[in-house]
CSV table of C-alpha atoms in Angstrom, one decimal:
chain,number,residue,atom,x,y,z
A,1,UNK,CA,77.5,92.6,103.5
A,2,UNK,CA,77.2,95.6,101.3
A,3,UNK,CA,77.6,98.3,104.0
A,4,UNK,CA,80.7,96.4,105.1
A,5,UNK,CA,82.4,96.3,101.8
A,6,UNK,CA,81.1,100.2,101.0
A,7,UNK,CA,82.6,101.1,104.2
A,8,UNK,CA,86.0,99.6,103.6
A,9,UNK,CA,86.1,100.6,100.4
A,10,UNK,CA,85.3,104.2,101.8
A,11,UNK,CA,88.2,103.8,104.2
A,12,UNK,CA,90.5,102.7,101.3
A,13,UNK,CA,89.7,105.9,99.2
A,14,UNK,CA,90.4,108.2,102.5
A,15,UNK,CA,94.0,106.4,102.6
A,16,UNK,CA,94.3,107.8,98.9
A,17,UNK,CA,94.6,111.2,100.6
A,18,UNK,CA,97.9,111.0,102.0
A,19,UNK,CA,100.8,112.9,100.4
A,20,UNK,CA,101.9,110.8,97.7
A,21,UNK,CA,99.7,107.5,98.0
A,22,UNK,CA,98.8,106.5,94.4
A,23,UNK,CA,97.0,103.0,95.4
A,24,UNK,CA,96.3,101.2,98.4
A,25,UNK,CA,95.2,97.0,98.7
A,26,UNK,CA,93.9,95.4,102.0
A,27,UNK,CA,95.1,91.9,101.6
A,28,UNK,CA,94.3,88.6,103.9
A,29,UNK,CA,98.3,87.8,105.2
A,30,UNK,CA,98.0,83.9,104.6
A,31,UNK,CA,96.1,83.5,101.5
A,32,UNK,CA,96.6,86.6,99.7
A,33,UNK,CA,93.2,87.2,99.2
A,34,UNK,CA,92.5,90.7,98.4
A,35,UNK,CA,89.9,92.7,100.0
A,36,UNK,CA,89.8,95.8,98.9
A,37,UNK,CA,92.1,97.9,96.7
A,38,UNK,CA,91.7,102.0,95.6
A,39,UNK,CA,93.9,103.9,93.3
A,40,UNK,CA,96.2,102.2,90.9
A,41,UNK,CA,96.1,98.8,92.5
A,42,UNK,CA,99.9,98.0,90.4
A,43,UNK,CA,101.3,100.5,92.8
A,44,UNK,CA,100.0,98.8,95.9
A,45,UNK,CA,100.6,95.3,94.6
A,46,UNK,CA,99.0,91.8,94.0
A,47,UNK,CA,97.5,90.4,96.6
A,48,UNK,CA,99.3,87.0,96.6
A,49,UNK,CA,103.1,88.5,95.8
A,50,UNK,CA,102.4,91.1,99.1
A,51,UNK,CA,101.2,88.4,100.7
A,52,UNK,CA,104.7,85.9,99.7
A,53,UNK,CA,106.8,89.1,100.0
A,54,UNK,CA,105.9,89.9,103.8
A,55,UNK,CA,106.2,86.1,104.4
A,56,UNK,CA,109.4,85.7,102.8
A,57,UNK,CA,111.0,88.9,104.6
A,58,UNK,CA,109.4,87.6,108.0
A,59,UNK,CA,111.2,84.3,107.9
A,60,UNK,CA,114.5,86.0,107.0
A,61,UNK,CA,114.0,88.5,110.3
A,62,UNK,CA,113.1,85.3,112.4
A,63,UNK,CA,115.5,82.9,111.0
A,64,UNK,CA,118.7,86.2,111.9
A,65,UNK,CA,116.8,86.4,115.4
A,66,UNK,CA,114.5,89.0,115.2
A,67,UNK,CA,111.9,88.2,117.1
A,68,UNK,CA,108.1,89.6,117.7
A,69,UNK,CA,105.4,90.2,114.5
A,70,UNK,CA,106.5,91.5,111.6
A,71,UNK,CA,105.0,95.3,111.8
A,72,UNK,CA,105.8,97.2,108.5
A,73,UNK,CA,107.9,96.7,105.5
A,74,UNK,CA,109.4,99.4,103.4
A,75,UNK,CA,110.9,98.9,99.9
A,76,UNK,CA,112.1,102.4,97.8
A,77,UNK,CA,112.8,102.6,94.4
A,78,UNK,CA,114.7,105.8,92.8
A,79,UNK,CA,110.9,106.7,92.0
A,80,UNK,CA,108.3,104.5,94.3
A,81,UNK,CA,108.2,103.5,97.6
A,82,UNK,CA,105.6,100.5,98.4
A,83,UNK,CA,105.1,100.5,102.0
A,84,UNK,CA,103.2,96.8,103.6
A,85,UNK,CA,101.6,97.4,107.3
A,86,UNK,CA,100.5,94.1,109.5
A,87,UNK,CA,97.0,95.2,110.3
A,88,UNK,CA,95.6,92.6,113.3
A,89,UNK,CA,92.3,91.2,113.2
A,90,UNK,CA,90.2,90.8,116.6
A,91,UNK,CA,89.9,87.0,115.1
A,92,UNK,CA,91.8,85.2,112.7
A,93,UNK,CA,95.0,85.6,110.9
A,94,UNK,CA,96.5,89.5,110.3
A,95,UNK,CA,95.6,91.4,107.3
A,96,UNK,CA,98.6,93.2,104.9
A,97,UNK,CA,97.5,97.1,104.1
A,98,UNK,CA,99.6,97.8,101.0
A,99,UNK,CA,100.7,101.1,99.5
A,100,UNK,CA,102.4,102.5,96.5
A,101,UNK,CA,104.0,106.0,97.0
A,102,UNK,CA,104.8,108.4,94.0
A,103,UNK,CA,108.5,109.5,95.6
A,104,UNK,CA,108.4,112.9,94.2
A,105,UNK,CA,105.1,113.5,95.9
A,106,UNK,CA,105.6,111.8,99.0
A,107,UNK,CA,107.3,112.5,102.5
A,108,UNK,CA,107.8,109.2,103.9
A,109,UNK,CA,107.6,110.2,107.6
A,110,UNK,CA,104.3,112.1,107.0
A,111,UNK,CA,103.0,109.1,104.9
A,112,UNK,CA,104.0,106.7,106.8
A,113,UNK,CA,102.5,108.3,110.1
A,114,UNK,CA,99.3,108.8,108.4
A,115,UNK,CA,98.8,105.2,106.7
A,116,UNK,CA,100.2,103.7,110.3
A,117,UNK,CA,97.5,106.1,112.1
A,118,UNK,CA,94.4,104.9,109.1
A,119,UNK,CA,95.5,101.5,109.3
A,120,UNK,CA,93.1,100.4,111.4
A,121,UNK,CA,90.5,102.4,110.6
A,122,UNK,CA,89.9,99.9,107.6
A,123,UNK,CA,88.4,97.1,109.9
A,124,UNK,CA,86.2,99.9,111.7
């Protein structure tokens, strides 16, 4: 169990080098439960509000007829962007990587490219 949790937390701390990333949490999607967090975990969130927050904005999407899983969220702030990405499991329920981005620092294409592309490289 302690490879596994040094490895994710290895693969957390890599997402920390993306342009701008100032923390990162990998969060169960149902229960809020975090896994793992790296950086300032207040700029990637609390488990259980990330978890509410993609919840709340999925139901929205579904209930106007948007239909599918909920992929990625973006939220921007005249100084932060906190980006949420729907990371799937092989078994069980999806898992929420959640980042806080430094605006000034950060180009949101680049970031986002490079957080979508290490996404799954946490479960690996």
């Amino acid at each position: 169990m302690e490879e596994m949790s040094t490895a994710l937390q290895a693969s957390l701390d890599r997402l920390l080098d993306s342009p701008g990333v100032t923390g990162v949490a990998l969060v169960d999607a149902v229960t809020g439960l975090t896994y793992g967090a790296a950086g300032d975990i207040a700029e990637a969130g609390d488990g259980p509000e990330v978890c509410e927050l993609a919840a709340l904005i999925a139901e929205r999407l579904s209930a106007a007829g948007a239909e599918g899983e909920l992929e990625s969220v973006v939220t921007t702030t005249t100084k932060r962007h906190h980006v949420l990405f729907s990371v799937a499991r092989p078994v069980g329920d999806p898992l929420i990587l959640a980042a806080g981005l430094d605006r000034d620092r950060a180009n949101m294409a680049l970031a986002l490219r490079s957080l979508g592309d290490r996404a799954a490289e946490v479960l690996a």
